[in-house]
Coordinates of C-alpha atoms in Angstrom, one line a residue:
M22 CA -51.3 2.1 -33.5
L23 CA -52.6 4.0 -36.4
G24 CA -53.9 1.8 -39.0
R25 CA -53.0 1.9 -42.9
P26 CA -56.2 1.1 -45.0
A27 CA -55.8 -0.7 -48.4
R28 CA -55.1 1.8 -51.0
S29 CA -55.5 2.3 -54.8
E30 CA -52.6 2.7 -57.1
G31 CA -53.5 6.4 -57.2
T32 CA -53.2 6.6 -53.5
R33 CA -49.9 4.6 -53.7
S34 CA -48.7 7.2 -56.0
E35 CA -49.8 10.2 -54.0
D36 CA -48.0 8.6 -50.6
E37 CA -44.8 8.2 -52.6
R38 CA -45.0 11.9 -53.8
D39 CA -46.1 12.6 -49.7
F40 CA -42.6 10.6 -49.1
L41 CA -40.6 12.7 -51.8
R42 CA -41.9 16.0 -50.0
L43 CA -40.7 14.8 -46.5
W44 CA -37.5 13.7 -47.9
A45 CA -37.1 16.9 -49.5
S46 CA -37.9 18.8 -46.4
D47 CA -35.7 17.0 -44.4
A48 CA -32.7 17.3 -46.9
V49 CA -33.0 21.2 -47.1
S50 CA -33.5 21.5 -43.2
Q51 CA -30.5 19.2 -42.3
I52 CA -28.1 21.3 -44.2
G53 CA -29.5 24.2 -42.3
S54 CA -29.3 22.7 -39.0
Q55 CA -25.6 21.8 -39.6
I56 CA -25.1 25.6 -40.3
T57 CA -26.8 26.5 -36.9
L58 CA -24.6 23.8 -35.2
F59 CA -21.5 25.7 -36.8
A60 CA -22.5 29.0 -36.4
L61 CA -23.6 29.4 -33.1
P62 CA -20.5 28.1 -31.4
F63 CA -18.6 29.9 -33.9
T64 CA -20.6 33.1 -33.2
A65 CA -20.0 32.6 -29.1
V66 CA -16.2 32.5 -30.0
A67 CA -15.4 34.9 -32.8
V68 CA -18.1 37.4 -32.2
L69 CA -18.8 37.2 -28.4
H70 CA -15.4 36.1 -27.5
A71 CA -16.7 33.4 -25.2
S72 CA -14.4 31.0 -23.1
G73 CA -14.2 27.5 -23.5
D74 CA -16.3 26.5 -20.6
Q75 CA -19.1 29.0 -22.1
V76 CA -18.8 27.1 -25.3
G77 CA -19.4 24.0 -23.3
V78 CA -22.4 25.2 -21.6
L79 CA -23.9 26.3 -25.1
Q80 CA -23.3 22.9 -26.3
A81 CA -24.7 21.1 -23.1
L82 CA -27.8 23.2 -23.5
Y83 CA -28.6 22.5 -27.1
T84 CA -28.2 18.8 -26.2
L85 CA -30.0 18.9 -22.8
P86 CA -33.5 18.0 -24.5
F87 CA -32.1 14.9 -26.0
L88 CA -32.1 13.9 -22.2
L89 CA -35.5 15.5 -21.1
V90 CA -37.6 15.6 -24.4
P91 CA -37.7 12.0 -25.7
L92 CA -40.0 9.8 -23.6
P93 CA -42.8 12.5 -23.3
A94 CA -42.6 13.2 -26.8
G95 CA -42.8 9.8 -27.9
L96 CA -45.8 9.2 -26.0
W97 CA -47.4 12.8 -27.0
L98 CA -46.6 12.0 -30.8
D99 CA -48.7 8.7 -30.6
N100 CA -51.9 10.9 -30.2
R101 CA -51.3 13.7 -32.5
S102 CA -51.3 14.6 -36.1
L103 CA -47.7 14.3 -37.2
R104 CA -47.7 16.6 -40.2
P105 CA -48.8 19.8 -38.2
V106 CA -46.2 19.1 -35.3
L107 CA -43.6 18.9 -38.0
I108 CA -44.4 22.0 -39.6
A109 CA -44.8 24.0 -36.5
M110 CA -41.3 22.8 -35.1
N111 CA -39.9 23.9 -38.2
L112 CA -41.3 27.4 -38.0
V113 CA -40.3 27.6 -34.3
C114 CA -36.8 27.0 -35.4
A115 CA -36.9 29.3 -38.2
V116 CA -38.0 32.0 -35.7
L117 CA -35.0 31.1 -33.4
V118 CA -32.3 31.2 -35.7
T119 CA -33.4 34.5 -37.6
S120 CA -33.3 36.1 -34.1
V121 CA -29.5 35.9 -33.9
P122 CA -28.9 38.3 -37.1
V123 CA -31.7 40.7 -36.0
A124 CA -30.2 40.9 -32.5
A125 CA -26.8 41.4 -33.8
A126 CA -27.8 44.2 -36.2
A127 CA -29.4 46.0 -33.3
G128 CA -26.1 45.4 -31.0
A129 CA -28.1 43.4 -28.6
L130 CA -26.7 39.9 -29.2
G131 CA -25.4 38.3 -26.2
L132 CA -24.6 34.6 -24.7
A133 CA -28.0 34.6 -22.8
Q134 CA -29.8 34.6 -26.2
L135 CA -27.6 31.9 -27.8
Y136 CA -28.2 29.9 -24.6
V137 CA -32.0 30.1 -24.8
I138 CA -31.9 29.6 -28.9
A139 CA -29.9 26.1 -27.8
V140 CA -32.4 24.9 -25.4
L141 CA -35.5 25.5 -27.5
G142 CA -34.0 24.7 -30.7
G143 CA -32.9 21.3 -29.4
A144 CA -36.2 20.3 -28.1
A145 CA -37.9 21.4 -31.3
T146 CA -35.3 19.3 -33.0
V147 CA -35.4 16.0 -30.9
T148 CA -39.6 16.4 -31.4
S149 CA -39.1 16.8 -35.3
D150 CA -36.5 13.7 -35.5
I151 CA -39.0 11.6 -33.5
A152 CA -42.2 12.7 -35.5
K153 CA -40.4 12.0 -38.7
L154 CA -39.4 8.5 -37.8
A155 CA -43.2 7.7 -36.9
L156 CA -44.6 9.4 -39.8
L157 CA -42.4 7.4 -42.2
P158 CA -44.0 4.0 -42.1
R159 CA -47.1 5.7 -42.9
L160 CA -46.1 7.1 -46.2
V161 CA -44.2 4.0 -47.8
P162 CA -45.1 0.4 -48.0
T163 CA -43.3 -2.1 -46.1
D164 CA -41.3 -3.3 -48.9
R165 CA -39.7 0.1 -49.2
L166 CA -39.2 1.1 -45.8
A167 CA -35.6 0.3 -45.7
S168 CA -34.9 2.1 -48.9
A169 CA -36.9 5.2 -47.5
N170 CA -35.1 5.0 -44.1
S171 CA -31.6 5.0 -46.0
R172 CA -32.4 8.2 -48.0
L173 CA -33.7 10.0 -44.7
N174 CA -30.2 8.9 -43.2
A175 CA -28.4 10.0 -46.2
N176 CA -29.9 13.4 -46.0
L177 CA -28.2 13.5 -42.4
A178 CA -24.7 12.4 -43.6
V179 CA -25.1 14.8 -46.7
G180 CA -26.1 17.8 -44.4
S181 CA -23.1 16.8 -42.1
T182 CA -21.0 17.2 -45.1
S183 CA -22.1 20.1 -46.7
G184 CA -23.7 22.3 -43.8
P185 CA -20.2 23.2 -42.3
G186 CA -18.6 24.3 -45.3
I187 CA -21.4 26.2 -46.6
A188 CA -21.3 27.6 -42.8
G189 CA -17.7 28.3 -43.1
W190 CA -17.9 30.2 -46.2
L191 CA -21.1 32.3 -45.4
S192 CA -19.4 33.0 -41.9
A193 CA -16.5 34.4 -43.9
L194 CA -18.6 36.0 -46.4
V195 CA -21.3 37.9 -44.2
G196 CA -20.3 37.0 -40.8
A197 CA -21.3 34.0 -38.4
P198 CA -24.8 35.7 -37.3
N199 CA -25.9 36.6 -40.7
A200 CA -25.1 33.2 -41.6
L201 CA -27.9 32.0 -39.8
I202 CA -30.2 33.7 -42.1
A203 CA -29.6 30.9 -44.5
D204 CA -30.9 28.4 -42.0
G205 CA -34.1 30.2 -41.2
L206 CA -34.8 30.1 -45.0
S207 CA -34.3 26.3 -44.8
Y208 CA -36.6 25.8 -42.0
L209 CA -39.3 27.8 -44.1
F210 CA -38.9 26.1 -46.9
S211 CA -39.1 22.7 -45.0
A212 CA -42.3 24.2 -43.6
G213 CA -43.7 25.0 -46.9
T214 CA -42.8 21.7 -48.5
L215 CA -44.6 19.6 -45.8
S216 CA -47.7 21.8 -46.0
R217 CA -48.1 20.4 -49.5
M218 CA -48.4 17.1 -48.4
R219 CA -51.8 15.2 -48.6
Y220 CA -51.5 12.7 -46.1
R221 CA -53.6 13.1 -42.9
D222 CA -53.6 11.0 -40.1
E223 CA -56.4 8.8 -39.5
T224 CA -58.5 9.8 -36.4
R225 CA -57.4 7.7 -33.3
P226 CA -60.0 6.7 -30.6
E227 CA -59.4 8.4 -27.5
R228 CA -58.3 6.3 -24.7
G229 CA -59.8 7.0 -21.1
E230 CA -57.6 7.6 -18.2
E231 CA -59.2 4.6 -16.5
G232 CA -57.2 1.4 -16.7
R233 CA -54.1 3.3 -18.4
N234 CA -50.6 3.0 -17.1
L235 CA -49.0 6.3 -18.1
R236 CA -45.7 5.0 -16.6
A237 CA -45.7 1.9 -18.2
E238 CA -46.6 3.4 -21.7
V239 CA -44.0 6.2 -21.3
T240 CA -41.2 3.7 -20.8
A241 CA -42.4 0.8 -22.7
G242 CA -39.5 1.7 -25.4
L243 CA -36.8 1.6 -22.7
R244 CA -37.8 -1.8 -21.7
V245 CA -37.4 -3.0 -25.5
V246 CA -34.2 -1.4 -25.7
F247 CA -32.8 -2.9 -22.2
G248 CA -34.5 -6.3 -22.8
Y249 CA -32.5 -7.2 -26.0
A250 CA -28.7 -7.6 -25.0
P251 CA -27.3 -6.6 -28.5
L252 CA -29.3 -3.4 -29.1
R253 CA -28.8 -2.6 -25.1
N254 CA -24.8 -3.1 -25.4
I255 CA -24.8 -0.9 -28.9
A256 CA -26.9 1.7 -27.0
V257 CA -24.2 2.0 -24.1
H258 CA -21.4 2.1 -26.4
A259 CA -23.4 5.1 -28.5
A260 CA -23.7 6.8 -25.2
L261 CA -20.1 6.8 -24.0
F262 CA -19.0 7.6 -27.8
N263 CA -21.6 10.5 -28.1
A264 CA -20.4 12.0 -24.7
C265 CA -16.6 11.8 -25.9
A266 CA -17.6 13.3 -29.3
Q267 CA -18.7 16.3 -27.3
F268 CA -14.8 17.0 -25.9
V269 CA -14.2 17.0 -29.5
N270 CA -16.9 19.4 -30.9
V271 CA -15.7 21.9 -28.0
A272 CA -12.0 21.6 -28.3
L273 CA -11.5 21.3 -31.7
V274 CA -13.3 24.8 -32.5
V275 CA -11.5 26.4 -29.6
L276 CA -8.1 25.0 -30.8
L277 CA -8.3 25.8 -34.3
V278 CA -10.3 28.9 -34.3
R279 CA -9.0 30.5 -31.2
D280 CA -5.9 28.9 -30.3
R281 CA -4.2 28.8 -33.8
G282 CA -6.2 31.5 -35.4
Y283 CA -7.0 29.3 -38.6
G284 CA -10.5 30.7 -38.8
G285 CA -14.0 29.4 -39.8
G286 CA -12.8 28.1 -43.3
A287 CA -10.1 25.5 -41.9
Y288 CA -12.5 24.7 -39.1
G289 CA -15.2 24.1 -41.7
L290 CA -13.0 22.1 -44.0
V291 CA -12.4 19.7 -41.1
L292 CA -16.0 19.2 -40.4
V293 CA -16.7 18.7 -44.2
C294 CA -14.3 15.8 -44.1
G295 CA -15.9 14.3 -40.9
G296 CA -19.4 14.6 -43.0
I297 CA -18.1 12.8 -45.9
G298 CA -16.7 9.8 -43.6
G299 CA -20.4 9.7 -42.1
V300 CA -21.5 9.5 -45.8
T301 CA -19.0 6.9 -46.5
G302 CA -19.9 4.6 -43.4
T303 CA -23.6 4.9 -44.0
V304 CA -23.3 4.0 -47.8
S305 CA -20.8 1.2 -46.7
A306 CA -22.9 -0.3 -43.9
P307 CA -25.1 -2.6 -45.8
L308 CA -22.6 -4.5 -47.7
L309 CA -20.6 -4.9 -44.6
I310 CA -23.3 -6.3 -42.6
R311 CA -24.2 -8.7 -45.6
L312 CA -20.6 -10.0 -45.5
L313 CA -19.7 -9.8 -41.8
G314 CA -22.8 -9.8 -40.1
P315 CA -24.2 -7.0 -37.7
G316 CA -22.3 -7.7 -34.9
S317 CA -18.9 -8.1 -36.4
T318 CA -19.6 -5.2 -38.5
I319 CA -20.1 -3.0 -35.8
F320 CA -17.3 -4.4 -33.6
M321 CA -14.8 -4.2 -36.2
V322 CA -15.6 -0.8 -37.8
V323 CA -16.1 0.9 -34.2
T324 CA -12.7 -0.4 -32.8
A325 CA -10.9 0.6 -35.6
G326 CA -12.8 4.0 -36.0
V327 CA -12.3 4.9 -32.3
N328 CA -8.3 4.7 -32.6
A329 CA -8.6 7.1 -35.4
F330 CA -9.0 10.0 -32.7
W331 CA -5.4 9.4 -31.7
I332 CA -4.7 11.5 -34.9
L333 CA -6.3 14.8 -33.6
P334 CA -4.1 15.5 -30.7
A335 CA -1.1 14.3 -32.6
A336 CA -1.4 16.5 -35.7
G337 CA 1.3 19.3 -36.0
G338 CA 3.4 21.1 -38.4
S339 CA 2.0 23.5 -40.9
R340 CA -1.4 24.9 -41.1
A341 CA -1.9 22.7 -44.0
A342 CA -0.7 19.6 -42.2
V343 CA -2.7 20.1 -39.2
V344 CA -6.0 20.9 -41.0
A345 CA -5.2 17.4 -43.2
L346 CA -4.6 15.0 -40.2
C347 CA -7.8 16.6 -38.1
A348 CA -9.7 16.0 -41.1
A349 CA -8.5 12.4 -41.7
G350 CA -9.0 11.6 -38.0
L351 CA -12.5 13.1 -38.0
F352 CA -13.4 11.2 -41.6
I353 CA -12.4 7.8 -40.1
G354 CA -14.0 8.5 -36.8
S355 CA -17.3 9.7 -38.4
A356 CA -17.3 6.7 -40.9
S357 CA -17.1 4.2 -38.1
A358 CA -20.2 6.3 -36.3
G359 CA -22.1 5.9 -39.6
V360 CA -21.7 2.3 -39.7
G361 CA -22.8 1.7 -36.1
S362 CA -25.8 4.1 -36.7
V363 CA -27.1 1.7 -39.5
V364 CA -26.7 -1.5 -37.4
S365 CA -28.5 0.2 -34.5
A366 CA -31.4 1.5 -36.8
T367 CA -31.7 -1.9 -38.2
L368 CA -31.9 -3.6 -35.1
R369 CA -34.4 -1.1 -33.5
H370 CA -36.8 -1.9 -36.6
L371 CA -36.5 -5.4 -36.4
V372 CA -36.6 -6.2 -32.6
S373 CA -39.6 -4.0 -31.8
P374 CA -43.3 -4.4 -32.6
P375 CA -44.9 -1.7 -34.8
D376 CA -47.1 -0.2 -32.1
L377 CA -43.7 0.5 -30.1
H378 CA -41.6 1.9 -33.0
A379 CA -41.9 5.8 -32.1
R380 CA -41.3 4.9 -28.4
V381 CA -38.4 2.5 -29.1
N382 CA -36.5 5.2 -31.4
A383 CA -37.2 7.8 -28.6
A384 CA -36.0 5.6 -26.0
Y385 CA -32.8 4.9 -28.0
R386 CA -32.2 8.5 -28.3
L387 CA -32.7 9.4 -24.6
I388 CA -30.2 6.7 -24.0
T389 CA -27.5 7.5 -26.6
F390 CA -27.6 11.1 -26.3
G391 CA -28.3 11.6 -22.4
A392 CA -24.8 11.7 -21.8
V393 CA -24.1 14.4 -24.1
P394 CA -25.2 17.3 -22.1
V395 CA -22.6 15.9 -19.2
G396 CA -20.0 15.7 -21.8
A397 CA -20.6 18.9 -23.4
L398 CA -19.9 20.6 -19.8
I399 CA -16.9 18.5 -18.9
G400 CA -15.4 19.1 -22.3
G401 CA -15.7 22.9 -21.8
L402 CA -14.4 22.6 -18.3
L403 CA -11.4 20.6 -19.3
V404 CA -10.7 23.0 -22.3
E405 CA -10.8 25.9 -19.8
R406 CA -8.4 24.0 -17.2
I407 CA -6.2 22.2 -19.4
G408 CA -6.6 23.6 -22.7
A409 CA -8.2 22.2 -26.0
H410 CA -4.8 20.3 -26.8
A411 CA -4.7 18.3 -23.7
T412 CA -8.4 17.5 -23.9
L413 CA -8.1 16.2 -27.5
W414 CA -5.6 13.7 -25.6
A415 CA -8.0 12.8 -23.3
V416 CA -10.6 11.5 -25.9
P417 CA -8.9 8.5 -27.5
P418 CA -8.8 6.5 -24.3
M419 CA -12.2 7.2 -23.5
M420 CA -13.1 6.3 -27.0
L421 CA -11.5 3.0 -26.3
V422 CA -13.5 2.4 -23.2
S423 CA -16.8 3.0 -25.5
A424 CA -16.1 0.3 -27.8
L425 CA -15.9 -2.4 -24.8
P426 CA -19.5 -3.2 -24.8
L427 CA -19.3 -4.3 -28.5
A428 CA -16.7 -6.7 -27.7
L429 CA -18.8 -8.7 -25.4
R430 CA -20.4 -11.7 -26.9
P431 CA -24.2 -10.7 -27.6
V432 CA -23.0 -8.2 -29.9
R433 CA -20.0 -9.8 -31.4
S434 CA -21.9 -13.2 -31.9
L435 CA -24.8 -11.4 -33.7
R436 CA -25.1 -12.9 -37.4
G437 CA -28.6 -11.9 -38.2
V438 CA -31.9 -10.7 -36.6
T439 CA -35.5 -11.9 -37.5
R440 CA -38.3 -9.7 -36.9
P441 CA -40.2 -11.2 -33.7
D442 CA -43.7 -12.2 -34.3
A443 CA -44.3 -14.2 -31.3
E444 CA -45.4 -12.5 -28.1
D445 CA -42.8 -13.8 -26.0
D446 CA -40.0 -12.5 -28.4
V447 CA -40.8 -8.9 -27.1
P448 CA -40.2 -8.1 -23.4
T449 CA -43.4 -8.7 -21.5
A450 CA -43.4 -5.1 -19.7
A451 CA -43.0 -3.5 -23.1
R452 CA -45.7 -5.5 -24.6
E453 CA -48.1 -4.5 -21.4
G454 CA -46.9 -1.1 -21.5
A455 CA -47.9 -0.7 -25.4
G456 CA -51.4 0.2 -24.3

């Protein structure tokens, strides 16, 4: 693991400024990313008249790198300077998203281009997210790590809240393809802010290939996740939940935009309320954990939250009533997901040794997002075969199934977690794979 030398107060102050640069870069790029997540499928439906299964393919291609990239990226990032990687990923994303308005202006925009952007953009996003998690502990002291992680998680929640609304407003004002110009600018701002960081990774001695077990090194994080029963059960829940959420992502945009003709403003408002729910859950989680313990918190909150998805297909009446009910359902469901994310992040930090943090986070991301491409594809097929409204009726029963792993004793009985210092507290195979 890259070490951190003793630092003077001046160096600590500079590290704090570097963290603020990382935080500011992430805050802006999160908003931009949410614009893309809104504008790409909206462009496909409203501009290119894509069908439900084509939207499902688009969602699946964006999330496919979440299945293929994390494990090799985690090991690769262990041996790279992280700041240049983050800058490069932001520049790649800027080029990708700005190609959409350029192609649209030239009359050459097609679904194939959106598919390519989805795959490459998803890969860059996964790599960037893992790199940020690995860089963070090098910028802040241990006693401020929880606060720093909370601020980065708040960026995601705030981005999810404001990004769709901004995207909906921009799409109505200048058209969905041109809305992506704002995202391109956000990535350029992020890259420029990161370039001002003074922190440089220490040189890590090269390890020879002799005696290395690359397979064990790559899969070390997986063995930590599967070796700790509460984290394993939470990961299984998150994987099922995320797959089901793709049904909602595909069906909701088709139902509100294509089937009911409400336009981007109404759809964006619903997503904004979902983002506010995520912020609410993230902010409330620490208090709930202190009062109830992590196990009871995630079990009770998620069980209540998944039942909120019954509201989406049941929504009827006037346009205002439908939008309000869908917004309420997404608010509650997203709040429960926000609480679950805080609990799982806390467990990952506490049960894994420092030299495996990047790979444990990469492994957890692989597990929890691995089913997302499948969910997007199946969701698109269902929307095309049985309709968006019927697809939304299929979501709540599956969401309830996703909560079952949380009802098992390893999670429900979890009252607290102490950072393991003993060698035998970490799965032996994982420790051997740490290299």
